PDB file of C-alpha atoms in Angstrom:
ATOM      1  CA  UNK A  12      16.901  26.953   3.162  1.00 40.00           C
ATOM      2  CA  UNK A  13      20.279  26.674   4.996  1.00 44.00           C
ATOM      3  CA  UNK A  14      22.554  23.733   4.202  1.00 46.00           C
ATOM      4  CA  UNK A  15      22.196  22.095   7.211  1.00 48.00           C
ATOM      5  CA  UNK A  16      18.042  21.824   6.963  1.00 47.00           C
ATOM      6  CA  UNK A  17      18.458  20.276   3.625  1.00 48.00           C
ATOM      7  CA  UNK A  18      20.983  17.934   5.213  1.00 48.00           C
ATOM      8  CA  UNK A  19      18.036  16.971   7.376  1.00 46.00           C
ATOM      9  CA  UNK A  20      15.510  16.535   4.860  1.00 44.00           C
ATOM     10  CA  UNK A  21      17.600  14.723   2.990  1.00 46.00           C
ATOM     11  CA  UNK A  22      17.701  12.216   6.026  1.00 66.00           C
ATOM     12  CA  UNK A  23      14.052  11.232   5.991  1.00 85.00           C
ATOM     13  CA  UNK A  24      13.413   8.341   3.844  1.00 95.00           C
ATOM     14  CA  UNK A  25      10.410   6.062   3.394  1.00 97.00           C
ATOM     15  CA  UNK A  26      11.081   2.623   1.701  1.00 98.00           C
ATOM     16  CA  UNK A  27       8.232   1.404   0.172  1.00 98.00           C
ATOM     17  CA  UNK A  28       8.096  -2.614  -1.577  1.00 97.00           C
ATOM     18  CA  UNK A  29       6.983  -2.571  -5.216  1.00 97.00           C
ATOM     19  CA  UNK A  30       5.948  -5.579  -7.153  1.00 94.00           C
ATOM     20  CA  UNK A  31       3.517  -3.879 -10.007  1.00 90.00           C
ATOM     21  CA  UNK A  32       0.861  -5.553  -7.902  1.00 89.00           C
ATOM     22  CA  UNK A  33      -2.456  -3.553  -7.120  1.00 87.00           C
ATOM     23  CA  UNK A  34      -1.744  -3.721  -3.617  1.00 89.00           C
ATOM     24  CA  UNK A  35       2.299  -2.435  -4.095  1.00 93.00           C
ATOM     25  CA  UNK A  36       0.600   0.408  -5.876  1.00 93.00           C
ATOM     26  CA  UNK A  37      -1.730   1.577  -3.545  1.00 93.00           C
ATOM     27  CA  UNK A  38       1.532   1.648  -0.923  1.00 96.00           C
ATOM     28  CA  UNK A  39       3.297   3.406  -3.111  1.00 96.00           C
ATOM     29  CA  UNK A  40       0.352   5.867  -3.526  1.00 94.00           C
ATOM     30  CA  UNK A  41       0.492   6.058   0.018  1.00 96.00           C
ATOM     31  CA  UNK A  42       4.523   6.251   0.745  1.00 97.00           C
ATOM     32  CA  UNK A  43       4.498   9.112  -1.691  1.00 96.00           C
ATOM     33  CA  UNK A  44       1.472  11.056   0.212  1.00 95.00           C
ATOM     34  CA  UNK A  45       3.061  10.799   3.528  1.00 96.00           C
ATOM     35  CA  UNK A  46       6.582  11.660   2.028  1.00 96.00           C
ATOM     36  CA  UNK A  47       4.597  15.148   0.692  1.00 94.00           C
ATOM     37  CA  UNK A  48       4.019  15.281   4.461  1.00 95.00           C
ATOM     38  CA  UNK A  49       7.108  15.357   5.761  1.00 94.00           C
ATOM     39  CA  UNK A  50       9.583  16.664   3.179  1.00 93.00           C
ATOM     40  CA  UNK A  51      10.679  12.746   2.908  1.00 95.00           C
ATOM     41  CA  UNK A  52      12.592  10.988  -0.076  1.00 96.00           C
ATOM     42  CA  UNK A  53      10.623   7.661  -1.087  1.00 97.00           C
ATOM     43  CA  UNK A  54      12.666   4.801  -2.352  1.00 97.00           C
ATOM     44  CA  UNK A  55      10.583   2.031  -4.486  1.00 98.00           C
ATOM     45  CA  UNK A  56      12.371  -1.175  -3.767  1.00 98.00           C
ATOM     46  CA  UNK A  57      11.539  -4.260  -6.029  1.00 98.00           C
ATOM     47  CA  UNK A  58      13.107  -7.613  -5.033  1.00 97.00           C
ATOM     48  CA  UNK A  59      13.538  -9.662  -7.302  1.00 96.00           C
ATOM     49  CA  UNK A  60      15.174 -13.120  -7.331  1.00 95.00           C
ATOM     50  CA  UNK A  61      16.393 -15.953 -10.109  1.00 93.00           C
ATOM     51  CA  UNK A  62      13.729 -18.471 -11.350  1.00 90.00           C
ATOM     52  CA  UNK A  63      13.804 -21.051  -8.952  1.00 89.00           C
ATOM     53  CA  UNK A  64      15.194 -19.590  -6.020  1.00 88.00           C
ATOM     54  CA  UNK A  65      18.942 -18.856  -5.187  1.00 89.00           C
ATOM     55  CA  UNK A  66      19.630 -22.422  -4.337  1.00 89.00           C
ATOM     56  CA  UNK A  67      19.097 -23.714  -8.199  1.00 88.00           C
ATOM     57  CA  UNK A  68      20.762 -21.018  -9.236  1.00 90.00           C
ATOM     58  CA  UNK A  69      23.695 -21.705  -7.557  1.00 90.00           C
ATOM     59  CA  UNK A  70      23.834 -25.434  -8.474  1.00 91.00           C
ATOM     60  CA  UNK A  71      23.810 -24.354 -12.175  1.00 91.00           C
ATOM     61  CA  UNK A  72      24.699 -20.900 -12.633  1.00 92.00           C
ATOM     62  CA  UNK A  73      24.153 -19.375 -15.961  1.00 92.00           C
ATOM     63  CA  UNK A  74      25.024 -15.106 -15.933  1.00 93.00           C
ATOM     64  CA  UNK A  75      23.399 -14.194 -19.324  1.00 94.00           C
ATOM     65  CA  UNK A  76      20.499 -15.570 -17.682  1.00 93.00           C
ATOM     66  CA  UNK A  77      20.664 -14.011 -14.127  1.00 93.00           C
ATOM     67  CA  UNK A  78      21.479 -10.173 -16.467  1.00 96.00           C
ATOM     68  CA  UNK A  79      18.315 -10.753 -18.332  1.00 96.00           C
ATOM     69  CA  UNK A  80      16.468 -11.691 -15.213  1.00 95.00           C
ATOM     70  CA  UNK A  81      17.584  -8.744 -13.559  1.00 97.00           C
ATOM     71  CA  UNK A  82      16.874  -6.490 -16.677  1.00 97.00           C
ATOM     72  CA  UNK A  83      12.809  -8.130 -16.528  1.00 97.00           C
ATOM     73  CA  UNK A  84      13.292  -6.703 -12.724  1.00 97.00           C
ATOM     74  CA  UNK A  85      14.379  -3.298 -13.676  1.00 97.00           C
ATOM     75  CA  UNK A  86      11.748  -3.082 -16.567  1.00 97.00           C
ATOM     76  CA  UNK A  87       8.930  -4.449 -14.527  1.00 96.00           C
ATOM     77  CA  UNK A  88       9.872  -1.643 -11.948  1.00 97.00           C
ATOM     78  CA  UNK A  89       9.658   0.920 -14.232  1.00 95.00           C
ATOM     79  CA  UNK A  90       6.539  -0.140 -15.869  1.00 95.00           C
ATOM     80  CA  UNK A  91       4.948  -0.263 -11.795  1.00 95.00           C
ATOM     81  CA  UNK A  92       6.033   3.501 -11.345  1.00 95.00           C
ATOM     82  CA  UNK A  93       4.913   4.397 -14.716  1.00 93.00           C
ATOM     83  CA  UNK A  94       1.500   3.181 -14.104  1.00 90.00           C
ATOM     84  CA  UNK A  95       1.167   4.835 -10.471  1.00 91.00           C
ATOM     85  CA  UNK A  96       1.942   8.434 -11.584  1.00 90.00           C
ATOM     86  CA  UNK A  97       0.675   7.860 -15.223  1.00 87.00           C
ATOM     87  CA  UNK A  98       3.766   8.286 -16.842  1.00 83.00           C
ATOM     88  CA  UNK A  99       4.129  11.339 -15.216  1.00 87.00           C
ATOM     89  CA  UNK A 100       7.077  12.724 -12.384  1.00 87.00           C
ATOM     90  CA  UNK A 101       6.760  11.663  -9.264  1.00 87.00           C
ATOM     91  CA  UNK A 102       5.362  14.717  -6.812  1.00 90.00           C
ATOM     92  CA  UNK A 103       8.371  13.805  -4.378  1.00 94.00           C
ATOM     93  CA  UNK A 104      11.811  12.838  -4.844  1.00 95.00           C
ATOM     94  CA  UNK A 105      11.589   9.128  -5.807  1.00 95.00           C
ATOM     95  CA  UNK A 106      14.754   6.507  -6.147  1.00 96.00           C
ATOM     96  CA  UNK A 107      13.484   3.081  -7.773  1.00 96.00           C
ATOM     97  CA  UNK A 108      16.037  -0.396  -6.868  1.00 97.00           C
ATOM     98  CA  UNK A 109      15.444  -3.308  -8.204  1.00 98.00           C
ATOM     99  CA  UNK A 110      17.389  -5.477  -5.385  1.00 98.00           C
ATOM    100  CA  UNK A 111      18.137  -9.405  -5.703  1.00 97.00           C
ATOM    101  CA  UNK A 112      16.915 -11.357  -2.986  1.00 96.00           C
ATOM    102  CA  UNK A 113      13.888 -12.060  -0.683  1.00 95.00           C
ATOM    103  CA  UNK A 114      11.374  -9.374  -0.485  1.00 95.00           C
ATOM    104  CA  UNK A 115      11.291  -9.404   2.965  1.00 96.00           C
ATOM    105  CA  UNK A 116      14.782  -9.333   3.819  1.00 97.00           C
ATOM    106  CA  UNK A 117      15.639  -6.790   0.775  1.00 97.00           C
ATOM    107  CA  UNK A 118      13.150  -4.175   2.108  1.00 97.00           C
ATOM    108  CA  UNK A 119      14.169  -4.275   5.995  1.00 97.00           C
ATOM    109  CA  UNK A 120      17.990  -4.294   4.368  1.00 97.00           C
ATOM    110  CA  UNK A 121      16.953  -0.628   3.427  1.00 96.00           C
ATOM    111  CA  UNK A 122      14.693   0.226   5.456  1.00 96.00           C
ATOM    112  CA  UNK A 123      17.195   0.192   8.314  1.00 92.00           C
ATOM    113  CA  UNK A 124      17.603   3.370  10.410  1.00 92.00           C
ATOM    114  CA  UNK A 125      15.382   4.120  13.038  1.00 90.00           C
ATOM    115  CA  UNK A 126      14.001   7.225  11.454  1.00 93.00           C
ATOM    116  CA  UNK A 127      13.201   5.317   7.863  1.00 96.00           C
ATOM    117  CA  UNK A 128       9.159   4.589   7.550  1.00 97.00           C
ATOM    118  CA  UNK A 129       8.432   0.925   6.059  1.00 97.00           C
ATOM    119  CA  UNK A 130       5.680   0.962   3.570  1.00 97.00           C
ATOM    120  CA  UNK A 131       4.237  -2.659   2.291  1.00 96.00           C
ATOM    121  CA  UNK A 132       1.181  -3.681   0.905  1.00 93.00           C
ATOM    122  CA  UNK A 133      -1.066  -6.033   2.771  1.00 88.00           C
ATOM    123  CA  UNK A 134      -0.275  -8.961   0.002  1.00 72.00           C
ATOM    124  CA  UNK A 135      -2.039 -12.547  -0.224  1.00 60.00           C
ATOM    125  CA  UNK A 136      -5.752 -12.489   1.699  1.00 59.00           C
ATOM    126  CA  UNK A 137      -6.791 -15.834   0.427  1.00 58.00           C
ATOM    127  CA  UNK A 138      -6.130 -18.885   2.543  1.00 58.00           C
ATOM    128  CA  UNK A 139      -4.238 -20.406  -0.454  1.00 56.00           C
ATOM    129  CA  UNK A 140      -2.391 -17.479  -1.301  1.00 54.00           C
ATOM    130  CA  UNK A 141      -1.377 -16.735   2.129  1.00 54.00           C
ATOM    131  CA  UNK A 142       0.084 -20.963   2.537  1.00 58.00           C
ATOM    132  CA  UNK A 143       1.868 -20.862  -0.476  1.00 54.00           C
ATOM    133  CA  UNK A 144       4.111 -17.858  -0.009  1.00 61.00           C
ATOM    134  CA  UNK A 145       5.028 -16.201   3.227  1.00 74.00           C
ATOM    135  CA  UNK A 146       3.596 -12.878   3.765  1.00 86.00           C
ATOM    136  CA  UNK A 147       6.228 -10.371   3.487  1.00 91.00           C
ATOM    137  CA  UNK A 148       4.186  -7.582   5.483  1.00 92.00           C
ATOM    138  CA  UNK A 149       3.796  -9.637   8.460  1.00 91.00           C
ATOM    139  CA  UNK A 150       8.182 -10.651   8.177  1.00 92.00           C
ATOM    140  CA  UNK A 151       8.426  -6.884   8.316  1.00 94.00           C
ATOM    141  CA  UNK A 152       6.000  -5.968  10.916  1.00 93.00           C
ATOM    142  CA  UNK A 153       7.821  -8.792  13.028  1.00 94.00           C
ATOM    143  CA  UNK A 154      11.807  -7.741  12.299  1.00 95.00           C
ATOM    144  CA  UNK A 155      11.731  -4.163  11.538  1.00 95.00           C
ATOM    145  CA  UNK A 156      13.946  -2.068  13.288  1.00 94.00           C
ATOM    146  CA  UNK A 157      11.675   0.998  12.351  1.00 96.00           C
ATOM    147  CA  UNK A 158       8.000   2.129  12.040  1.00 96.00           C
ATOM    148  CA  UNK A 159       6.016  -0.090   9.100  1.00 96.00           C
ATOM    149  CA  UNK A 160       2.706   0.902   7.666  1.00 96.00           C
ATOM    150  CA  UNK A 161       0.644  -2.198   5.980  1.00 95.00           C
ATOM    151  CA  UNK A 162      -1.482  -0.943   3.442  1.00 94.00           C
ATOM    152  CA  UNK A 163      -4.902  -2.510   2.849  1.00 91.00           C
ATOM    153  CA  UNK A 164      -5.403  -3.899  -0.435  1.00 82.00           C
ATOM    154  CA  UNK A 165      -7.638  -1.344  -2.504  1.00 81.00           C
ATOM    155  CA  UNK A 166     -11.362  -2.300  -2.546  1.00 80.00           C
ATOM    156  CA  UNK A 167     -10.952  -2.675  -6.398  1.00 76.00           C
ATOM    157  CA  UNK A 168      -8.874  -5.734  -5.977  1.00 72.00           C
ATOM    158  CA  UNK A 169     -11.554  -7.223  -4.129  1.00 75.00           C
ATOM    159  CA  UNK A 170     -13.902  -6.904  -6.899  1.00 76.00           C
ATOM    160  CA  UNK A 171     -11.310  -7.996  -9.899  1.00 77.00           C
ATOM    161  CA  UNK A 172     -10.711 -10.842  -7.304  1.00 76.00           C
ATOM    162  CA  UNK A 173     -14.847 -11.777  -7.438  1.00 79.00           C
ATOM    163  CA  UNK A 174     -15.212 -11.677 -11.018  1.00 80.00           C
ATOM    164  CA  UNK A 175     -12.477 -13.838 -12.068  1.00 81.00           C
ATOM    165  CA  UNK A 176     -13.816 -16.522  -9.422  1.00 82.00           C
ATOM    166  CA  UNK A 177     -17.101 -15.651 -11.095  1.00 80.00           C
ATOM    167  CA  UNK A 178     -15.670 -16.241 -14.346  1.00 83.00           C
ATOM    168  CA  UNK A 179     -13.680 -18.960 -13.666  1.00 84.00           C
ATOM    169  CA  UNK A 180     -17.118 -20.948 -11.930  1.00 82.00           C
ATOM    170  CA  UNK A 181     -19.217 -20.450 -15.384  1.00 81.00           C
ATOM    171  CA  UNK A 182     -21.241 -18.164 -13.330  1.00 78.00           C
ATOM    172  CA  UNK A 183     -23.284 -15.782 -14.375  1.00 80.00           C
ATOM    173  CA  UNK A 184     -22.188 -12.111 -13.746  1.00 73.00           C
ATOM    174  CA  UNK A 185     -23.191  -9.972 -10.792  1.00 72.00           C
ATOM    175  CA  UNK A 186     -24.326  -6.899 -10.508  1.00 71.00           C
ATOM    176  CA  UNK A 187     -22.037  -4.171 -11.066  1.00 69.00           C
ATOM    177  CA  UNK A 188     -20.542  -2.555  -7.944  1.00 64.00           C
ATOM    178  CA  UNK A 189     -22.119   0.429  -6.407  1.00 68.00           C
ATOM    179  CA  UNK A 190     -19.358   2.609  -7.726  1.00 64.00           C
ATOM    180  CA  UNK A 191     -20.078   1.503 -11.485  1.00 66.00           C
ATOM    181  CA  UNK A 192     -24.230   2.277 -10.606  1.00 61.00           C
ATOM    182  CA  UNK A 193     -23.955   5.478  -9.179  1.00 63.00           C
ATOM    183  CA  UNK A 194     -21.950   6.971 -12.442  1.00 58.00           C
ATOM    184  CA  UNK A 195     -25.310   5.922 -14.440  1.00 53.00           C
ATOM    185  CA  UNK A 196     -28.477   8.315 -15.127  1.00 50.00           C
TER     186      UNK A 196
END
């Protein structure tokens, strides 16, 4: 491969937002497939930000605090991309940043050439979940100056999601999904 070709390949980037979530996974899972694709780097990007938002951090800042906070982020990062490849490389050249400041804003802050691919998971689907925070997929869909891809949450999480209500209700448990029955003789 000539110099220039690797130049160009070096050029293709897909950003994808990790949070260690189920649904940040299954981007992730996705970001690096489509990178194998097209000879793409894939940058993991975890935002992060201090307990209690930036404003009470700056009306009492406290830097040993804000360095351990941003050593959970890093950790918590790592422990996401451990647990997508199983400990194992990544199949595609793979950068992880742990990045203070809103998730939304952080990923279209590096996600910002025309050519870059924006990879996000679908997030919050409950009506409670999706009031109390702001849905960073649709803030990206809306501002992003390049292509984004919103990842459906895995149908997995949907089931975790309807035992714990199940569990949480003193109800009694359901059947098991039809991919637990069909392993059984």
């Amino acid at each position: 491969m000539d110099e220039g070709t690797s130049d160009a390949v070096r050029e293709r980037r897909i950003v994808v937002g990790v949070s260690g979530s189920l649904g940040s996974i299954a981007a992730l899972h996705r970001a690096v497939a489509l990178a194998r694709e097209t000879d793409s780097e894939v940058q993991a990007v975890l935002a992060w930000e201090p307990v209690g938002g930036e404003y009470a951090y700056r009306r009492a800042p406290c830097p040993p605090l804000l360095e351990s906070w941003r050593a959970a982020a890093v950790a918590r990062l790592g422990t996401a991309l451990d647990e997508a490849f199983g400990h194992a490389p990544a199949p595609v050249p793979l950068r992880g940043l742990a990045v203070r400041g809103d998730a939304a804003e952080v990923l279209l802050g590096h996600a910002c050439r025309g050519d870059d691919l924006l990879v996000v998971g679908a997030g919050a689907t409950s009506w409670l979940g999706r009031g109390l925070r702001h849905s960073v997929a649709t803030h990206c869909a809306r501002q992003a100056r390049c292509p984004v891809l919103v990842v459906p949450a895995p149908e997995l999480l949907g089931d975790l999601r309807a035992m714990r209500r199940r569990r949480l209700w003193h109800l009694p448990p359901a059947a098991p999904p039809a991919w637990v029955r069909s392993g059984r003789s």
